[in-house]
Tab-separated table of C-alpha atoms in Angstrom:
chain	number	residue	atom	x	y	z
A	11	MET	CA	9.487	-24.001	8.223
A	12	PRO	CA	10.168	-23.167	11.896
A	13	VAL	CA	10.454	-19.552	12.975
A	14	ILE	CA	11.823	-19.007	16.471
A	15	ALA	CA	11.910	-15.577	18.094
A	16	MET	CA	14.196	-15.202	21.083
A	17	THR	CA	15.091	-12.479	23.536
A	18	GLN	CA	18.481	-10.818	23.769
A	19	GLU	CA	19.819	-10.359	27.292
A	20	MET	CA	23.470	-9.711	28.052
A	21	GLY	CA	25.135	-12.739	29.606
A	22	SER	CA	22.043	-14.961	29.487
A	23	LEU	CA	23.661	-17.441	27.044
A	24	ALA	CA	20.800	-16.785	24.598
A	25	LYS	CA	23.343	-16.384	21.799
A	26	ASP	CA	24.791	-19.832	22.523
A	27	VAL	CA	21.300	-21.317	22.570
A	28	ALA	CA	20.420	-19.637	19.257
A	29	LEU	CA	23.554	-20.891	17.508
A	30	GLU	CA	23.194	-24.476	18.759
A	31	LEU	CA	19.478	-24.465	17.975
A	32	ALA	CA	20.142	-23.286	14.431
A	33	ALA	CA	22.776	-25.979	13.949
A	34	SER	CA	20.520	-28.669	15.424
A	35	LEU	CA	17.483	-27.843	13.269
A	36	ASN	CA	19.426	-26.662	10.205
A	37	LEU	CA	18.073	-23.133	10.488
A	38	ALA	CA	19.531	-19.796	9.530
A	39	VAL	CA	20.356	-17.548	12.469
A	40	MET	CA	20.055	-13.792	12.293
A	41	ARG	CA	23.426	-12.151	12.701
A	42	HIS	CA	24.040	-8.644	11.368
A	43	GLU	CA	21.215	-8.396	8.813
A	44	VAL	CA	18.994	-6.092	10.841
A	45	ILE	CA	21.612	-3.560	11.886
A	46	GLU	CA	22.965	-3.418	8.323
A	47	HIS	CA	19.464	-2.990	6.906
A	48	VAL	CA	18.466	-0.231	9.346
A	49	ALA	CA	21.754	1.666	9.050
A	50	GLY	CA	21.643	1.435	5.252
A	51	LYS	CA	18.045	2.674	5.059
A	52	MET	CA	18.799	5.597	7.375
A	53	ASN	CA	22.214	6.300	5.839
A	54	VAL	CA	23.918	6.326	9.233
A	55	PRO	CA	26.850	4.318	10.650
A	56	LYS	CA	26.062	0.865	12.010
A	57	SER	CA	27.854	1.895	15.193
A	58	LEU	CA	25.183	4.551	15.833
A	59	ILE	CA	22.368	2.003	15.658
A	60	SER	CA	24.315	-0.239	18.038
A	61	ARG	CA	24.829	2.603	20.523
A	62	LEU	CA	21.148	3.526	20.417
A	63	ARG	CA	20.130	-0.097	21.071
A	64	GLU	CA	22.541	-0.565	23.956
A	65	GLY	CA	21.817	2.763	25.632
A	66	LYS	CA	25.315	4.049	24.891
A	67	ALA	CA	24.356	6.912	22.570
A	68	GLY	CA	25.187	10.399	23.755
A	69	LEU	CA	22.590	13.094	24.433
A	70	VAL	CA	23.032	14.741	21.024
A	71	GLU	CA	22.836	11.381	19.220
A	72	ARG	CA	19.650	10.449	21.068
A	73	PHE	CA	18.099	13.853	20.438
A	74	THR	CA	18.879	13.920	16.721
A	75	SER	CA	18.196	10.263	15.894
A	76	ASP	CA	14.890	9.285	14.325
A	77	GLU	CA	13.757	6.458	16.601
A	78	ARG	CA	10.563	6.032	14.595
A	79	SER	CA	12.574	5.243	11.473
A	80	VAL	CA	14.643	2.723	13.431
A	81	ALA	CA	11.421	0.988	14.510
A	82	VAL	CA	9.915	1.005	11.009
A	83	TYR	CA	12.997	-0.361	9.262
A	84	THR	CA	13.632	-2.908	12.025
A	85	ALA	CA	10.117	-4.279	11.632
A	86	GLU	CA	10.502	-4.437	7.851
A	87	GLU	CA	13.629	-6.586	8.099
A	88	MET	CA	12.367	-8.783	10.932
A	89	PHE	CA	9.156	-9.661	9.098
A	90	ALA	CA	11.049	-10.292	5.856
A	91	LEU	CA	13.374	-12.743	7.613
A	92	ALA	CA	10.479	-14.470	9.370
A	93	ASP	CA	8.467	-14.714	6.176
A	94	GLY	CA	11.305	-16.692	4.611
A	95	GLY	CA	11.009	-19.282	7.384
A	96	ASN	CA	13.616	-21.667	8.821
A	97	VAL	CA	15.241	-19.007	10.975
A	98	VAL	CA	16.138	-18.078	14.545
A	99	LEU	CA	15.608	-14.380	15.276
A	100	ARG	CA	17.150	-12.953	18.429
A	101	GLY	CA	16.457	-9.518	19.888
A	102	TRP	CA	15.207	-6.452	18.009
A	103	GLY	CA	11.716	-6.890	19.441
A	104	ALA	CA	11.244	-10.135	17.501
A	105	THR	CA	9.140	-11.749	20.221
A	106	CYS	CA	6.674	-8.831	20.291
A	107	LEU	CA	6.581	-8.262	16.542
A	108	LEU	CA	5.994	-11.929	15.710
A	109	ARG	CA	3.869	-13.035	18.656
A	110	PRO	CA	0.577	-12.554	16.702
A	111	VAL	CA	1.692	-15.304	14.266
A	112	PRO	CA	0.547	-18.694	15.655
A	113	HIS	CA	3.398	-20.795	14.231
A	114	VAL	CA	6.178	-18.575	15.609
A	115	VAL	CA	7.709	-19.894	18.846
A	116	CYS	CA	8.579	-17.035	21.235
A	117	VAL	CA	11.267	-17.824	23.808
A	118	ARG	CA	12.936	-15.946	26.618
A	119	VAL	CA	16.350	-17.124	27.780
A	120	THR	CA	17.363	-15.519	31.060
A	121	ARG	CA	19.852	-15.887	33.912
A	122	SER	CA	20.557	-14.390	37.343
A	123	LEU	CA	22.287	-11.024	37.503
A	124	ARG	CA	25.232	-12.562	39.396
A	125	LYS	CA	25.905	-15.119	36.678
A	126	ARG	CA	25.541	-12.530	33.945
A	127	VAL	CA	28.021	-10.241	35.681
A	128	GLU	CA	30.468	-13.138	36.021
A	129	TRP	CA	30.036	-13.902	32.321
A	130	LEU	CA	30.807	-10.309	31.324
A	131	MET	CA	33.847	-10.179	33.588
A	132	GLY	CA	35.147	-13.254	31.804
A	133	GLU	CA	34.421	-11.782	28.378
A	134	LEU	CA	36.217	-8.534	29.281
A	135	GLN	CA	38.955	-10.304	31.233
A	136	THR	CA	38.489	-7.951	34.169
A	137	ASP	CA	38.044	-8.370	37.911
A	138	ASP	CA	36.049	-5.118	38.180
A	139	ALA	CA	32.682	-6.536	39.234
A	140	GLU	CA	31.198	-3.085	39.852
A	141	PHE	CA	31.905	-1.983	36.287
A	142	ALA	CA	30.579	-5.236	34.823
A	143	GLU	CA	27.367	-4.989	36.836
A	144	SER	CA	26.810	-1.391	35.750
A	145	GLU	CA	27.174	-2.464	32.099
A	146	VAL	CA	24.683	-5.304	32.504
A	147	ARG	CA	22.198	-3.034	34.258
A	148	ARG	CA	22.608	-0.313	31.621
A	149	SER	CA	21.912	-2.846	28.879
A	150	ASP	CA	18.823	-4.124	30.715
A	151	GLU	CA	17.492	-0.595	31.193
A	152	ALA	CA	17.972	0.200	27.500
A	153	HIS	CA	16.109	-2.965	26.448
A	154	ALA	CA	13.284	-2.342	28.937
A	155	SER	CA	12.857	1.261	27.841
A	156	ARG	CA	12.814	0.379	24.151
A	157	MET	CA	10.285	-2.438	24.589
A	158	HIS	CA	7.980	-0.217	26.619
A	159	GLU	CA	8.179	2.664	24.154
A	160	ARG	CA	7.663	0.521	21.049
A	161	PHE	CA	5.204	-2.092	22.266
A	162	GLY	CA	3.828	-0.840	25.586
A	163	VAL	CA	4.968	-3.994	27.400
A	164	ARG	CA	7.104	-4.741	30.442
A	165	TRP	CA	10.343	-6.317	29.272
A	166	GLY	CA	10.669	-9.814	30.665
A	167	ASP	CA	6.959	-10.297	31.405
A	168	PRO	CA	6.604	-14.114	31.141
A	169	VAL	CA	3.173	-13.944	29.470
A	170	LEU	CA	4.874	-12.521	26.381
A	171	TYR	CA	6.604	-15.849	25.718
A	172	ASP	CA	5.686	-19.450	24.990
A	173	LEU	CA	8.713	-20.718	26.893
A	174	VAL	CA	11.003	-19.160	29.538
A	175	LEU	CA	14.336	-20.865	30.212
A	176	ASN	CA	16.714	-20.079	33.087
A	177	THR	CA	20.295	-20.973	32.195
A	178	ASP	CA	21.248	-20.880	35.888
A	179	ARG	CA	19.485	-24.238	36.107
A	180	VAL	CA	19.088	-25.434	32.515
A	181	SER	CA	22.057	-26.142	30.247
A	182	VAL	CA	22.352	-24.752	26.739
A	183	GLU	CA	21.853	-28.273	25.389
A	184	SER	CA	18.658	-28.719	27.418
A	185	CYS	CA	17.383	-25.326	26.236
A	186	VAL	CA	17.913	-26.408	22.640
A	187	GLU	CA	16.093	-29.677	23.274
A	188	GLN	CA	13.100	-27.964	24.885
A	189	ILE	CA	12.751	-25.376	22.120
A	190	SER	CA	13.120	-28.035	19.432
A	191	ARG	CA	10.337	-30.080	20.995
A	192	LEU	CA	8.055	-27.052	21.099
A	193	THR	CA	8.546	-26.329	17.391
A	194	SER	CA	7.283	-29.841	16.583
A	195	ARG	CA	4.115	-29.526	18.633
A	196	PRO	CA	0.793	-29.162	16.741
A	197	GLU	CA	0.139	-25.771	18.385
A	198	PHE	CA	3.064	-24.366	16.396
A	199	ALA	CA	2.464	-26.114	13.081
A	200	GLU	CA	2.476	-23.674	10.191
A	201	THR	CA	-0.926	-23.516	8.471
A	202	THR	CA	-2.252	-21.747	5.412
A	203	ASP	CA	-3.930	-19.192	7.678
A	204	SER	CA	-0.891	-18.599	9.874
A	205	HIS	CA	1.379	-18.104	6.866
A	206	ALA	CA	-1.176	-15.772	5.263
A	207	LEU	CA	-1.169	-13.699	8.459
A	208	LEU	CA	2.631	-13.482	8.367
A	209	ASP	CA	2.496	-12.493	4.685
A	210	ASN	CA	0.045	-9.709	5.521
A	211	LEU	CA	2.167	-8.405	8.405
A	212	THR	CA	5.252	-8.521	6.190
A	213	LEU	CA	3.518	-6.484	3.498
A	214	GLN	CA	2.293	-3.963	6.062
A	215	ALA	CA	5.854	-3.512	7.319
A	216	ARG	CA	7.136	-3.125	3.760
A	217	VAL	CA	4.497	-0.464	3.044
A	218	ARG	CA	5.337	1.500	6.202
A	219	ALA	CA	9.021	1.424	5.258
A	220	ALA	CA	8.228	2.670	1.748
A	221	LEU	CA	6.209	5.573	3.158
A	222	LYS	CA	9.113	6.422	5.459
A	223	GLU	CA	11.616	6.358	2.564
A	224	HIS	CA	9.815	8.985	0.462
A	225	ALA	CA	10.127	12.638	1.485
A	226	PRO	CA	6.480	13.617	0.741
A	227	THR	CA	5.156	10.841	3.005
A	228	ARG	CA	7.992	10.506	5.516
A	229	ASP	CA	6.246	12.252	8.390
A	230	ILE	CA	2.658	11.082	7.973
A	231	ASP	CA	1.235	8.955	10.763
A	232	ILE	CA	-1.413	6.622	9.353
A	233	THR	CA	-2.754	3.105	9.842
A	234	VAL	CA	-1.861	0.461	7.265
A	235	GLU	CA	-3.754	-2.815	6.889
A	236	ALA	CA	-2.981	-5.532	4.332
A	237	GLY	CA	-4.811	-8.636	3.221
A	238	ASN	CA	-4.121	-10.833	0.188
A	239	GLY	CA	-2.129	-8.070	-1.483
A	240	ARG	CA	-4.731	-5.348	-0.981
A	241	VAL	CA	-3.718	-2.460	1.279
A	242	VAL	CA	-6.099	-0.134	3.098
A	243	LEU	CA	-4.888	3.246	4.358
A	244	TYR	CA	-6.669	4.928	7.290
A	245	GLY	CA	-5.998	8.219	9.046
A	246	ILE	CA	-5.727	11.951	8.517
A	247	VAL	CA	-3.342	13.817	6.221
A	248	VAL	CA	-2.666	17.523	5.866
A	249	ASN	CA	-3.782	18.027	2.274
A	250	ALA	CA	-4.972	16.318	-0.910
A	251	GLU	CA	-1.419	16.178	-2.285
A	252	GLU	CA	-0.251	14.164	0.721
A	253	ARG	CA	-3.218	11.813	0.269
A	254	THR	CA	-2.351	11.301	-3.412
A	255	GLN	CA	1.344	10.818	-2.695
A	256	ALA	CA	0.613	8.182	-0.055
A	257	LYS	CA	-1.490	6.130	-2.442
A	258	SER	CA	1.118	6.455	-5.190
A	259	VAL	CA	3.954	5.291	-2.920
A	260	VAL	CA	1.981	2.329	-1.593
A	261	ALA	CA	0.798	1.229	-5.038
A	262	ALA	CA	4.428	0.906	-6.164
A	263	VAL	CA	5.420	-1.429	-3.289
A	264	SER	CA	6.247	-4.978	-4.322
A	265	GLY	CA	3.397	-7.330	-3.459
A	266	VAL	CA	0.673	-4.673	-3.420
A	267	ALA	CA	-2.213	-5.672	-5.704
A	268	GLY	CA	-4.461	-2.731	-4.929
A	269	VAL	CA	-4.856	0.270	-2.617
A	270	ASP	CA	-8.031	1.369	-0.841
A	271	ASN	CA	-7.262	4.953	0.114
A	272	GLN	CA	-9.447	5.841	3.106
A	273	LEU	CA	-7.245	8.760	4.174
A	274	LYS	CA	-9.104	11.913	5.177
A	275	VAL	CA	-7.851	15.413	4.462
A	276	MET	CA	-7.666	17.714	7.449
A	277	ALA	CA	-10.188	20.553	7.265
A	278	ARG	CA	-8.596	23.985	7.117
A	279	SER	CA	-9.286	26.236	10.103
A	280	LYS	CA	-10.461	29.771	9.505
A	281	LEU	CA	-7.867	32.379	10.259
A	282	PHE	CA	-8.815	35.458	12.228
A	283	THR	CA	-6.679	38.576	12.527
A	284	SER	CA	-5.597	39.469	16.005
A	285	GLY	CA	-7.563	42.068	17.936
A	286	ARG	CA	-10.867	41.417	16.134
């Protein structure tokens, strides 16, 4: 059940590689599932999520948007798709989210700036190279910023990937062949342990999304760990009610067999009147 995580880079031909790879290996390819899932969970237009991802959102939109919710719901959908197997996932931080799972192949498809600008000019049917380059650079900056903020990594760092392919020199067909070969190597064979790890990460993501969906637990910042259906909660909450609510929400999540609530209640500070 191959799972392939790929980067998304404007004009790199990664989309072409993903589609041909999916057709070659009979895999599903992620299309609009993530943006629909995130927008639906947040009850906002899909166009807003797209603008935030591409760095096109205005100042007010960026200021009022809950980026943490975007990250939580994105992770929930990405892990759910990966857990189903037989899929190509492109963009949305898939390579960073899924890199801990041994059987997931993480790939970067890239290309020179000049070629990417030429590609965009062709797509837009324009001869304005300056405009096309500014759009490519803006997209790159948005991706780099998001990856650094969410994962603390430098976007494009080759050590984040199992395979880096340059479509300046390697054809789409050759990219597909190289990735296909890698999925069949023993290093990327799915094992009981690797699938269990993916199951645990998927449940953790589902739990975090559930906490985000419920008003009493929406703003708590805690650590969630899952193993074989049991979930452990670590961290500090404001009061006993918040602690109880968190356990109640988590216990109701599909796939949770038990909850070990290690949350600590914040001690109240003594209040002193001014001037004394």
